[in-house]
């Protein structure tokens, strides 16, 4: 949620004004600049764009309406050709002229770059036509950076000393490289200052080891003369990581390291919004500094996840993770080979490289380091309903009643900040929401749940406010540079910020939660504004002018500085300075809130967090923030979901129908269809427009019926989703995945992000454009069946036109998959009492397999205590076998129906555990249907047909 309303962003980013030495003549007509803003091709993608600089390139300069930040102001004229360029003779130092563009290391990354300023640093200045290549760069003659002094006998460490520091203050003169061959597929190396303690990220990771010995799938080479580290894949010789392309810079508040990549297919590096594939030709410059900002393209958003996955040309995959929580900038440059550069303003270099070789294995290896995701309670898989501004108890009751009266599957009702007394945490407005205790009781009486929002800012001006008074007494608030409680401003007015890295704050937080739970027995908690957000810059009295509030280099970011929309970086916390801990604020609040719910409810906790960091998935779910009610936000939600499944937070979703603005019947219908396949499904909007719950009176009856239909589909497939989340919890696999995770050698799949899969079994092909009645869906070379009737897709390995009427989302099962389903009902509690079903999609050789995980859905110890069931299903020819491989949860699990697709002819007889069973057969779709079964899934099952 929040800050409410639309904003215009002003970016203060490093300047690269490198065109003043060129004599350009423009050869175009002014009407060539009359281009739709969505079709503009950026002509000045590097920093420092200006009106004159743009014209000097023979390009167009035109501000988009409202100064929209993600539309280029400097763009190529129609036809794409810029003006004719004539260059005056330029005397270039021979050392500069011989430096290839892909090896140019930025010598002036901070604002203010000029030719004179560059050369005063002893660096080269030369213009480039390649976006992202610096104009000011170090001379490539080994006179800058570090050299290796010594290498240990076992080549697991090296002593490194500085050659020349460049212009950065407080360089680290001596470094230490430690290499850990931790597993055959995981390499870990750290570059640290052996003489001074620097900040290291306080999350749990495996103890460094050299357990892999000589069994590794990677080779390591240390370049000594000008230090670099090169990592190769043994099987193919592909260079996965190569920092020898330029000098390392390692100063007190500036670390700069670059690597070449063997591919242009890069994914991850969040949290950012845009297409899933980080195409280097777009010159992506990605800032990481948690920020309260409505989701916008190409800016730093709510979280920080410095991990990327790369697909090599032969279909192998690998991943790279930099464990660093400081403000960071990562740049992808379309050089040959592609260059990726990290610039961070603190901490250490702590790298992990994962060799896969499959994409799924890369994610599993990454999560072995950062921790596997939590298993959410089963009720949280259902449909969640919310809005900001119900107006009071009566309106809440009305919405709940109309959903129930119309049989809408619906598990959880939420409240946004309007339920509070003057926006104060751990309070509710007894005037407008006086019936809230009764409403929550009514929800519980109907097997439904209640979740409310909390913001971290605690009002510091309210009288007799226990949360603040006890926080002061316990001394748990973040301090300013002078040692006083830092005061900012959020929804309650002036606020203080709990320091969740302080163990005393966790105790204080739980005490507040227990007191409120005694009044309102909530079931889950939504934590928002936890970047942390601040409506004033830094604090009510501003920030210092010291080197932490004003560092010598600021990564590219919205607002242009570290303190904008948040608290002062110089603030003091229990574990260190906010300068180092900012990106982890929401992460530590998520841990404290997870513990609060666990200790108070004694059941599996559900926490939804806006801001996340590496390993937050162990504790929280995530949603993508305050999106817009438009078709672009619908479509772009897919790569957002895919990214967080790679980041180890698979229980993720976006606000259905959009948060800002007013939705339409068509948009909301299509969004509910897509949202059915968000692992986390919530409808939510702001306080300015009409209701958009499924039975909103502003929707037509046709829309209401279509949304109900898709919600019934959601509840039908929950056993498959729950099993997928269990596998994610135990193995680290993602739930929502891009197609190339299953088909890594299919080049077409590498850029698809308007379709996706649930695990390897279901292919989702939604409508994401207004007026769409068809979908051009790509089907990799495999066997595919329509989920609903079993009809087989005849063509594979190409796009197929699918009909998509307004009440349908196209869904297909991959051959070789068995999907467990369940008869849907109005709540997950009611659905769990219904019969199960199986949908069987065979390969061309008539084989398939699947798994069903089942427990009580709520216990803390169901897995650790072995209180769960696992049933494995296998198809071979015309025999389907169900085997309970784990039976630790005493319950009733009844199989009521089985559908088998791709059966060439109507069987004469179907046998279920030796008894003949009636069946039906659809000759058109070649689907066998068996119903009225009463088979115990906790006993062996054999179904045959002939």
XYZ file of N, CA and C in Angstrom, residues 99-278:
540
model
N 41.894 0.116 -25.862
C 41.016 -0.510 -24.874
C 39.668 -0.851 -25.512
N 39.330 -2.124 -25.687
C 38.031 -2.472 -26.281
C 36.886 -1.959 -25.402
N 35.758 -1.700 -26.031
C 34.633 -1.160 -25.286
C 34.182 -2.094 -24.173
N 34.267 -3.411 -24.388
C 33.796 -4.340 -23.369
C 34.732 -4.414 -22.168
N 35.910 -3.771 -22.268
C 36.851 -3.797 -21.151
C 37.017 -2.420 -20.502
N 36.180 -1.480 -20.886
C 36.267 -0.153 -20.299
C 35.611 -0.142 -18.920
N 36.371 0.235 -17.920
C 35.893 0.295 -16.551
C 35.680 1.763 -16.181
N 34.491 2.092 -15.736
C 34.093 3.466 -15.477
C 35.008 4.123 -14.444
N 35.610 5.228 -14.837
C 36.501 5.975 -13.942
C 35.792 7.158 -13.303
N 34.533 7.422 -13.722
C 33.824 8.584 -13.197
C 32.343 8.219 -13.059
N 32.002 7.272 -12.163
C 30.611 6.817 -12.065
C 29.699 7.795 -11.340
N 30.268 8.699 -10.542
C 29.434 9.662 -9.832
C 29.043 10.805 -10.766
N 28.075 11.665 -10.369
C 27.651 12.759 -11.243
C 28.792 13.725 -11.543
N 28.662 14.419 -12.670
C 29.590 15.486 -12.995
C 30.711 15.118 -13.929
N 30.605 14.018 -14.627
C 31.669 13.588 -15.528
C 31.877 14.582 -16.665
N 33.114 14.984 -16.880
C 33.497 15.833 -18.003
C 34.834 15.344 -18.532
N 35.195 15.812 -19.725
C 36.467 15.410 -20.307
C 37.633 15.875 -19.431
N 37.569 17.138 -18.975
C 38.644 17.648 -18.144
C 38.729 16.939 -16.816
N 37.579 16.714 -16.197
C 37.567 16.017 -14.910
C 38.056 14.604 -15.044
N 37.717 13.957 -16.147
C 38.163 12.581 -16.395
C 39.682 12.529 -16.527
N 40.221 13.410 -17.370
C 41.660 13.360 -17.625
C 42.467 13.782 -16.406
N 41.842 14.605 -15.518
C 42.540 14.971 -14.291
C 42.728 13.783 -13.372
N 41.945 12.735 -13.579
C 42.094 11.502 -12.803
C 43.063 10.539 -13.461
N 43.649 10.956 -14.560
C 44.574 10.082 -15.270
C 43.862 9.033 -16.085
N 42.604 9.307 -16.456
C 41.805 8.322 -17.177
C 41.565 8.760 -18.615
N 40.992 7.860 -19.390
C 40.741 8.088 -20.807
C 39.342 8.659 -21.014
N 39.199 9.502 -22.013
C 37.890 10.046 -22.394
C 37.703 9.809 -23.886
N 36.720 9.001 -24.201
C 36.452 8.716 -25.609
C 34.987 8.343 -25.751
N 34.317 8.980 -26.699
C 32.894 8.718 -26.903
C 32.684 7.320 -27.469
N 31.470 6.815 -27.268
C 31.099 5.498 -27.788
C 29.665 5.552 -28.282
N 29.398 4.840 -29.340
C 28.029 4.742 -29.843
C 27.262 3.597 -29.205
N 27.934 2.793 -28.378
C 27.277 1.664 -27.708
C 26.688 2.114 -26.384
N 25.379 1.972 -26.207
C 24.767 2.393 -24.938
C 25.423 1.696 -23.753
N 25.705 2.500 -22.733
C 26.234 1.937 -21.503
C 27.732 1.880 -21.411
N 28.448 2.073 -22.508
C 29.904 2.066 -22.456
C 30.374 3.416 -21.914
N 31.149 3.433 -20.844
C 31.542 4.711 -20.248
C 32.449 5.516 -21.168
N 32.266 6.845 -21.141
C 33.143 7.727 -21.887
C 34.460 7.931 -21.134
N 34.397 7.891 -19.813
C 35.585 8.065 -18.979
C 35.947 6.711 -18.386
N 37.150 6.214 -18.697
C 37.499 4.868 -18.268
C 38.985 4.772 -17.956
N 39.315 3.740 -17.168
C 40.701 3.544 -16.769
C 41.561 3.099 -17.947
N 42.821 3.511 -17.935
C 43.777 3.053 -18.937
C 44.037 1.570 -18.716
N 43.968 0.821 -19.785
C 44.174 -0.630 -19.668
C 45.656 -0.953 -19.832
N 46.430 -0.615 -18.796
C 47.845 -0.980 -18.859
C 48.318 -1.515 -17.510
N 47.391 -2.123 -16.813
C 47.689 -2.790 -15.542
C 48.192 -1.816 -14.474
N 47.812 -0.533 -14.580
C 48.324 0.417 -13.606
C 47.292 0.762 -12.542
N 46.208 0.028 -12.509
C 45.146 0.344 -11.565
C 44.608 -0.961 -10.984
N 44.091 -0.916 -9.777
C 43.484 -2.096 -9.196
C 44.424 -2.853 -8.279
N 44.402 -4.192 -8.348
C 45.140 -5.033 -7.413
C 45.945 -6.090 -8.153
N 46.957 -6.605 -7.465
C 47.721 -7.740 -7.965
C 47.792 -8.790 -6.866
N 48.017 -10.029 -7.260
C 48.120 -11.128 -6.313
C 49.546 -11.224 -5.796
N 49.700 -11.193 -4.484
C 51.024 -11.329 -3.869
C 51.390 -12.783 -3.628
N 50.407 -13.575 -3.168
C 50.694 -14.985 -2.874
C 49.407 -15.779 -2.928
N 49.561 -17.065 -3.239
C 48.440 -17.992 -3.287
C 48.766 -19.176 -2.398
N 47.798 -19.627 -1.620
C 48.045 -20.747 -0.718
C 48.330 -22.013 -1.510
N 48.967 -22.938 -0.852
C 49.394 -24.172 -1.529
C 48.215 -24.929 -2.121
N 47.093 -24.920 -1.420
C 45.932 -25.643 -1.933
C 45.037 -24.757 -2.801
N 45.503 -23.544 -3.117
C 44.803 -22.605 -3.983
C 43.398 -22.267 -3.469
N 43.263 -22.216 -2.146
C 41.975 -21.864 -1.554
C 41.954 -20.446 -1.004
N 43.079 -19.746 -1.071
C 43.112 -18.360 -0.621
C 44.249 -17.638 -1.308
N 44.149 -16.317 -1.310
C 45.200 -15.505 -1.918
C 45.297 -14.186 -1.186
N 46.512 -13.676 -1.080
C 46.750 -12.342 -0.546
C 46.874 -11.384 -1.720
N 46.172 -10.265 -1.650
C 46.077 -9.339 -2.768
C 46.436 -7.947 -2.268
N 47.254 -7.222 -3.018
C 47.621 -5.865 -2.616
C 47.312 -4.888 -3.728
N 47.151 -3.634 -3.342
C 46.736 -2.622 -4.294
C 47.895 -2.216 -5.190
N 47.600 -1.963 -6.458
C 48.569 -1.392 -7.390
C 48.428 0.128 -7.360
N 47.205 0.547 -7.629
C 46.878 1.970 -7.594
C 45.398 2.073 -7.297
N 45.030 2.999 -6.418
C 43.658 3.055 -5.913
C 42.719 3.843 -6.788
N 43.192 4.556 -7.784
C 42.291 5.434 -8.495
C 41.985 6.648 -7.632
N 40.790 7.199 -7.764
C 40.466 8.450 -7.088
C 39.596 8.269 -5.852
N 39.284 7.029 -5.463
C 38.359 6.829 -4.352
C 39.073 6.983 -3.018
N 38.375 7.637 -2.062
C 38.942 7.853 -0.729
C 38.959 6.549 0.057
N 39.917 6.432 0.944
C 40.030 5.302 1.867
C 40.023 3.957 1.159
N 40.941 3.758 0.201
C 41.011 2.440 -0.440
C 41.525 1.398 0.536
N 41.115 0.153 0.316
C 41.638 -0.959 1.105
C 42.906 -1.444 0.408
N 44.039 -1.270 1.060
C 45.320 -1.545 0.412
C 45.609 -3.031 0.260
N 45.126 -3.821 1.219
C 45.382 -5.258 1.178
C 44.072 -6.015 1.317
N 43.881 -6.970 0.441
C 42.662 -7.768 0.429
C 43.009 -9.242 0.599
N 41.989 -9.998 0.954
C 42.154 -11.449 1.076
C 41.045 -12.137 0.291
N 41.435 -13.064 -0.538
C 40.490 -13.884 -1.288
C 40.420 -15.261 -0.648
N 39.216 -15.690 -0.292
C 38.994 -17.045 0.219
C 38.066 -17.773 -0.736
N 38.470 -18.957 -1.144
C 37.700 -19.757 -2.087
C 37.223 -21.016 -1.379
N 35.938 -21.293 -1.500
C 35.345 -22.475 -0.855
C 34.648 -23.311 -1.929
N 35.145 -24.513 -2.138
C 34.492 -25.465 -3.045
C 33.495 -26.251 -2.191
N 32.341 -25.658 -1.981
C 31.427 -26.176 -0.950
C 30.697 -27.442 -1.386
N 30.274 -27.499 -2.629
C 29.649 -28.714 -3.160
C 30.152 -28.871 -4.594
N 29.926 -30.008 -5.215
C 30.350 -30.150 -6.612
C 29.741 -29.092 -7.535
N 28.587 -28.511 -7.138
C 27.908 -27.561 -8.008
C 27.823 -26.159 -7.416
N 28.465 -25.942 -6.271
C 28.399 -24.623 -5.646
C 29.791 -24.142 -5.267
N 30.170 -23.025 -5.858
C 31.421 -22.346 -5.527
C 31.103 -21.097 -4.716
N 31.907 -20.867 -3.693
C 31.712 -19.709 -2.820
C 33.068 -19.014 -2.680
N 33.115 -17.704 -2.966
C 34.358 -16.987 -2.706
C 34.056 -15.605 -2.123
N 34.964 -15.171 -1.247
C 34.817 -13.898 -0.544
C 36.083 -13.070 -0.727
N 35.898 -11.790 -0.937
C 37.010 -10.848 -0.992
C 36.798 -9.858 0.144
N 37.708 -9.870 1.112
C 37.522 -9.108 2.342
C 38.773 -8.309 2.686
N 38.605 -7.421 3.645
C 39.717 -6.682 4.230
C 40.177 -7.462 5.459
N 41.351 -8.079 5.424
C 41.777 -8.911 6.555
C 42.172 -8.105 7.784
N 42.346 -6.807 7.615
C 42.846 -5.986 8.717
C 41.781 -5.137 9.393
N 40.592 -5.053 8.789
C 39.527 -4.227 9.351
C 38.190 -4.928 9.185
N 37.369 -4.836 10.214
C 36.054 -5.452 10.177
C 35.119 -4.609 9.325
N 34.523 -5.225 8.320
C 33.519 -4.575 7.492
C 32.178 -5.259 7.681
N 31.105 -4.575 7.366
C 29.769 -5.125 7.572
C 29.551 -6.362 6.702
N 29.007 -7.412 7.306
C 28.604 -8.611 6.581
C 27.143 -8.910 6.879
N 26.428 -9.403 5.906
C 24.975 -9.579 5.999
C 24.626 -10.598 7.076
N 23.772 -10.219 8.037
C 23.457 -11.114 9.157
C 22.302 -12.067 8.863
N 22.465 -12.919 7.854
C 21.507 -13.998 7.644
C 22.259 -15.313 7.744
N 21.517 -16.377 7.972
C 22.117 -17.699 8.131
C 22.403 -18.310 6.772
N 23.652 -18.680 6.553
C 24.064 -19.392 5.348
C 24.928 -20.577 5.773
N 25.149 -21.545 4.894
C 25.973 -22.696 5.273
C 27.370 -22.271 5.717
N 27.894 -22.975 6.695
C 29.251 -22.701 7.157
C 30.223 -22.961 6.001
N 31.074 -21.983 5.659
C 32.005 -22.194 4.539
C 32.839 -23.457 4.723
N 33.006 -24.181 3.642
C 33.743 -25.447 3.710
C 34.391 -25.714 2.364
N 35.205 -26.745 2.327
C 35.778 -27.229 1.078
C 35.442 -28.705 0.910
N 34.181 -29.013 1.156
C 33.744 -30.404 1.156
C 33.773 -31.044 -0.223
N 33.698 -30.233 -1.285
C 33.607 -30.811 -2.630
C 34.919 -31.409 -3.099
N 36.034 -30.924 -2.563
C 37.327 -31.468 -2.989
C 37.560 -31.266 -4.472
N 37.952 -32.352 -5.158
C 38.238 -32.282 -6.593
C 37.063 -32.750 -7.452
N 35.896 -32.892 -6.847
C 34.740 -33.428 -7.589
C 33.906 -32.335 -8.237
N 34.404 -31.136 -8.298
C 33.588 -30.025 -8.743
C 33.286 -30.069 -10.238
N 32.192 -29.420 -10.602
C 31.822 -29.262 -12.000
C 32.337 -27.936 -12.555
N 33.183 -27.266 -11.791
C 33.721 -25.974 -12.206
C 35.239 -25.969 -11.986
N 35.909 -25.175 -12.786
C 37.334 -24.897 -12.608
C 37.498 -23.434 -12.216
N 38.543 -23.139 -11.441
C 38.796 -21.779 -10.980
C 40.208 -21.385 -11.388
N 40.335 -20.186 -11.913
C 41.640 -19.640 -12.268
C 41.770 -18.263 -11.626
N 42.913 -18.003 -11.007
C 43.189 -16.688 -10.434
C 44.164 -15.966 -11.353
N 43.759 -14.814 -11.852
C 44.637 -13.977 -12.673
C 45.437 -13.096 -11.724
N 46.756 -13.168 -11.824
C 47.601 -12.591 -10.782
C 48.053 -11.152 -11.061
N 48.453 -10.833 -12.296
C 49.124 -9.558 -12.539
C 48.191 -8.382 -12.264
N 47.019 -8.424 -12.862
C 45.949 -7.517 -12.434
C 44.826 -8.431 -11.990
N 44.560 -8.425 -10.697
C 43.758 -9.483 -10.085
C 42.427 -9.701 -10.798
N 42.105 -10.973 -10.984
C 40.800 -11.382 -11.475
C 40.552 -12.827 -11.098
N 39.306 -13.226 -11.116
C 38.959 -14.619 -10.854
C 38.082 -15.098 -11.998
N 38.414 -16.260 -12.543
C 37.723 -16.817 -13.691
C 37.166 -18.177 -13.299
N 35.862 -18.390 -13.567
C 35.199 -19.653 -13.252
C 34.675 -20.246 -14.549
N 35.046 -21.508 -14.807
C 34.630 -22.188 -16.027
C 33.830 -23.443 -15.694
N 32.930 -23.794 -16.603
C 32.229 -25.070 -16.503
C 33.117 -26.149 -17.106
N 33.416 -27.173 -16.326
C 34.333 -28.212 -16.805
C 33.827 -28.922 -18.049
N 32.535 -29.235 -18.077
C 32.015 -30.086 -19.144
C 32.061 -29.405 -20.509
N 31.889 -28.085 -20.541
C 31.816 -27.396 -21.824
C 32.917 -26.368 -22.026
N 33.607 -25.999 -20.955
C 34.606 -24.950 -21.044
C 34.035 -23.549 -21.031
N 32.712 -23.417 -20.902
C 32.081 -22.100 -20.894
C 32.576 -21.294 -19.697
N 32.931 -20.033 -19.946
C 33.367 -19.138 -18.873
C 32.121 -18.531 -18.233
N 31.873 -18.883 -16.984
C 30.668 -18.447 -16.293
C 30.862 -17.103 -15.601
N 32.081 -16.837 -15.160
C 32.346 -15.624 -14.384
C 33.791 -15.245 -14.636
N 34.025 -14.000 -15.048
C 35.384 -13.579 -15.392
C 35.557 -12.116 -15.026
N 36.193 -11.873 -13.871
C 36.386 -10.501 -13.413
C 37.685 -9.899 -13.941
N 38.394 -10.630 -14.790
C 39.666 -10.112 -15.314
C 39.444 -9.091 -16.419
N 38.198 -8.804 -16.772
C 37.935 -7.857 -17.856
C 38.262 -6.423 -17.450
N 38.455 -6.164 -16.163
C 38.783 -4.820 -15.734
C 39.218 -4.817 -14.290
N 39.804 -3.702 -13.823
C 40.327 -3.666 -12.462
C 39.230 -3.639 -11.405
N 39.523 -4.270 -10.300
C 38.675 -4.221 -9.121
C 38.947 -2.925 -8.362
N 37.879 -2.264 -7.919
C 37.995 -1.123 -7.007
C 37.387 -1.534 -5.675
N 38.125 -1.318 -4.597
C 37.652 -1.751 -3.274
C 38.031 -0.663 -2.269
N 37.124 0.298 -2.067
C 37.355 1.396 -1.137
C 36.328 1.316 -0.014
N 36.464 2.218 0.946
C 35.603 2.191 2.128
C 34.133 2.230 1.752
N 33.759 3.120 0.812
C 32.359 3.282 0.445
C 32.122 3.124 -1.047
N 32.967 2.388 -1.697
C 32.758 2.133 -3.115
C 33.493 0.870 -3.519
N 32.725 -0.136 -3.936
C 33.283 -1.368 -4.480
C 32.741 -1.531 -5.888
N 33.625 -1.822 -6.828
C 33.259 -1.928 -8.243
C 33.937 -3.170 -8.799
N 33.126 -4.111 -9.284
C 33.678 -5.324 -9.891
C 32.785 -5.698 -11.062
N 33.422 -6.120 -12.152
C 32.682 -6.467 -13.359
C 33.026 -7.881 -13.788
N 32.114 -8.470 -14.552
C 32.342 -9.802 -15.095
C 31.782 -9.862 -16.502
N 32.416 -10.655 -17.345
C 31.841 -10.949 -18.650
C 30.953 -12.181 -18.521
N 29.966 -12.271 -19.399
C 28.994 -13.361 -19.347
C 28.994 -14.108 -20.672
N 28.727 -15.406 -20.648
C 28.752 -16.186 -21.888
C 27.434 -16.141 -22.652
N 26.514 -15.287 -22.237
C 25.178 -15.291 -22.807
C 24.535 -13.929 -22.620
N 23.509 -13.658 -23.385
C 22.714 -12.444 -23.181
C 21.387 -12.750 -22.503
N 21.150 -14.013 -22.175
C 19.875 -14.401 -21.555
C 20.046 -14.439 -20.037
N 19.719 -13.302 -19.425
C 19.918 -13.074 -17.999
C 18.557 -12.785 -17.373
N 18.332 -13.296 -16.155
C 17.052 -13.134 -15.469
C 17.307 -12.890 -13.972
N 16.424 -12.129 -13.348
C 16.513 -11.918 -11.904
C 16.878 -10.498 -11.551
N 17.790 -10.329 -10.558
C 18.277 -9.026 -10.108
C 17.105 -8.121 -9.734
N 16.459 -8.451 -8.614
C 15.262 -7.706 -8.225
C 15.464 -6.858 -6.992
N 14.455 -6.088 -6.605
C 13.110 -6.113 -7.145
C 12.947 -4.979 -8.142
N 12.626 -5.352 -9.392
C 12.371 -4.389 -10.438
C 11.198 -4.884 -11.269
N 10.606 -3.973 -12.009
C 9.490 -4.353 -12.861
C 9.869 -4.149 -14.317
N 9.498 -5.095 -15.137
C 9.788 -5.047 -16.561
C 9.692 -6.445 -17.114
N 10.109 -6.636 -18.366
C 10.048 -7.966 -18.941
C 10.963 -8.908 -18.166
N 10.648 -10.192 -18.234
C 11.373 -11.187 -17.450
C 12.827 -11.301 -17.909
N 13.031 -11.303 -19.214
C 14.385 -11.369 -19.762
C 15.029 -9.993 -19.655
N 16.189 -9.922 -19.001
C 16.917 -8.668 -18.873
C 17.787 -8.482 -20.115
